Amino acid sequence: MRREEFPAHRPGWEQTIDEEGLTYSIDFPGDTHYWNEYAAYVFTPDEMDSIRVQSEQIHKMCLNAVEYMASGAFGTLGLPEPAFQLAIESWNQQDPDFYGRFDFTYSGIPGDPLKLLEYNADTPTGIIEAAICQKTWYQQQRLDAQGYGHWGEIGEAFTERWRQIFAAETTPQLHLAHVNESIDPYQEDYNNVWLIAHAAQLAGVKTKLIPIDEIIFNEDTKSWSDADGKPINNLFKLYPWEDLVTDSESGYDKLLFAYHGSIRRWVEPAWKMFLSNKLLLAALWEMYPNHPNLVPAYAGRSGGLTNWVRKPIFGREGDGIEVHAPDHGIFSRDEEDEHFIHAPESEFVYQQYIPAPLYSGLMQPTNHPMLGVWMVNGRAVGMGIRESDGPVTDYYCRFAPHLVKE
């Protein structure tokens, strides 16, 4: 893996990515772009094949870990008991899942293994940039004429997965729920859901996008509907399960436990509560100690690690992460983060700190890349790379395209 810079930007590239749905590249006037127009990470064909093989093997290991976690080895995973039982029931029913994204660090040295940092298997975003923007960038820069290739079949895999999920239905209909505009002012969640809906439409599924707060429970019929009164039989929701099952303020958590089955199909299914929980990392390390793709990880304790990263079991986008790596001179902690103020140790996982490789550049001097590998039905189907200035890949990272070339 190497990082190359491409200083000749595309004419009108900012408008292009906006029209493609990357409306969240800039969050406020004067902000720097999340989309990196000027650099890409280049892999050899052998490296790319290895990334695919390793990712698919790790996915199988994660599914094996579900059985272990469902046994109660880690209690109820920080979930209410009814939610834990709901996840077990969903797993036992083999409810079909849709997608996921692994986050790996990789040294960039051919032959070195990927190292699993986490599995975003419930609500991964970043689809617009991974499935569309980097492919368009590659095509418009005419990089094929320079001997470069590109790996990515995310959109095609999404469509095929919807065909598989709805294969037994003659006129399938699907609601897709997203957060409302007050939470998502730059339409990141909405546009990611729109792309998933588009893939479903290509598979012959009739779709309807709705804000998640417009899902209504009908007391008389004990069923769910949208604001127009249309029944919800199949629901894709870009909203974390752990938030759904703890929504005691509205009372929807109890309705969900009692009438979960009133919706025929949930995507993602409830058993994704096992894979989206960072206790998965500790479970994997117990099951596969010293596996080359894994990093030592322990539930609620450092396990004797000198250099560690402390992660909340439900944390996302770098929230609540503390880095304590004295051997590398790195200490990072947001004292104002609510995770540090309120959460007990049982809600954290300690993972050995693995330094991300450092790539220098003229336009961005410091770049630490993280590989995001997209999984659909057990297959690795594409990749997106986020690079950060510091040790934590957070809201301020950049998305860089990837290429394939000897």
Steps between C-alpha positions, in 0.01 A plus 500: 500500500629843409348847498514699177394859443304625200527881499295546181148513637189446288320812374191553711582210733329660800172520312549144374533343844208710628277376217609144571369534855815595689325809638686462828854554373495849657301558818541876539648800311879485512505129582746280313363229274441150630545380142868493401516587129879500489628166632434127479633181654635251248508124556649219297256238362642243743445735793140558394434128463646444846279772649193328359599156627590623848179703533280206409681275746463754781128532421462124554682533832261778603199281427654228715542758775125571495435152641752562777355840590144362490603247766520782754880497522490882518170535679233681301759714314391817678149454359172461687419131549202511258726651231760228553231235464368673189847480345525129585156430354593684179826302473325168555248589228789575263350835404686619187738791536601754237845657542789598724834680496820383660752757620857375465845641548761371258872564511520534123769233484402214266455181699410675824150413627209737535426584863133518596412816694121460493201380300230753412233243425177680591502856366812554287502812283754628250326324212472804271873564498596131487250382238467807276742788554829313486388303194402822319830661602690205353305515174511877453872514575541239221730300723433180309712645217788523748474135598298543819203289594227538761326244721140556588170319451308641794195620308472179301534292816230704676256439214572128491458475877156662482405248230605218730317639804173551309528200269182340639281812460325592173435869582748588775471834677757654731496799732838657570528714813752775564542770765327833443656815360561660840742217582632462145519856356750407226300191400777248558269234637223583253726473196651173619149359546398637160781305335396181679142563386619551143672160510175346626304663217741348247420165660128554437408613851257789551651739754393788722738716707365633829641676809532247779288713731207454256477128573168464680370215716126438469359387834178364348660276238829445686689586182743759366437757227643818352352850533279435195349192659684256275588179684868433561574136428868526406720765661857608436610740773820701512475535875693307767326205661645590839318836480172343388493251786580757767249766393311490828405869485251441219413148610589365159747255654219305667289510183799374306553204733130411497427556131833456323345218298227728363758617249579201280857594417744733677814603317735495670361213714512513878789252518727774364503623860771236550725621219454874552609472864873542563488213745530303176870590505549340841298196395713450191822524700375239748398266219798556271791611722806623309321481166703713255199715404397577856619748761500406871174627653343468844161586645505762776871469577836569341612136528855610575534700179751785522380676187125490458193659345192517723177485299137526617316186395237709319728782380497626140704741287783512752272608787623421848833354391803539725852420378769420758818405317805613699741300284387712206460828687127514425234595754158602371184556701206738470425595860164649398378180336204359692644148477774599744262676734222244534594157367626219729798284405266216401398710200853515357733272310877535521682421176874499445617816328625428149662805338354577160755545220605856429502636146627849426377724221541848359137602545437310826828447684370236743277214394402192701278276280233259616357245259123455497407174326134457405338161553178373342374148570844389614681642198746790492366729227687829527714730708517857620795666673480770763818679597550709812758742633512335843468161668116489498294481181226747589262757349793698360650224287524507119373245251761403240437281193688178441655354186655173386829485310813287493 
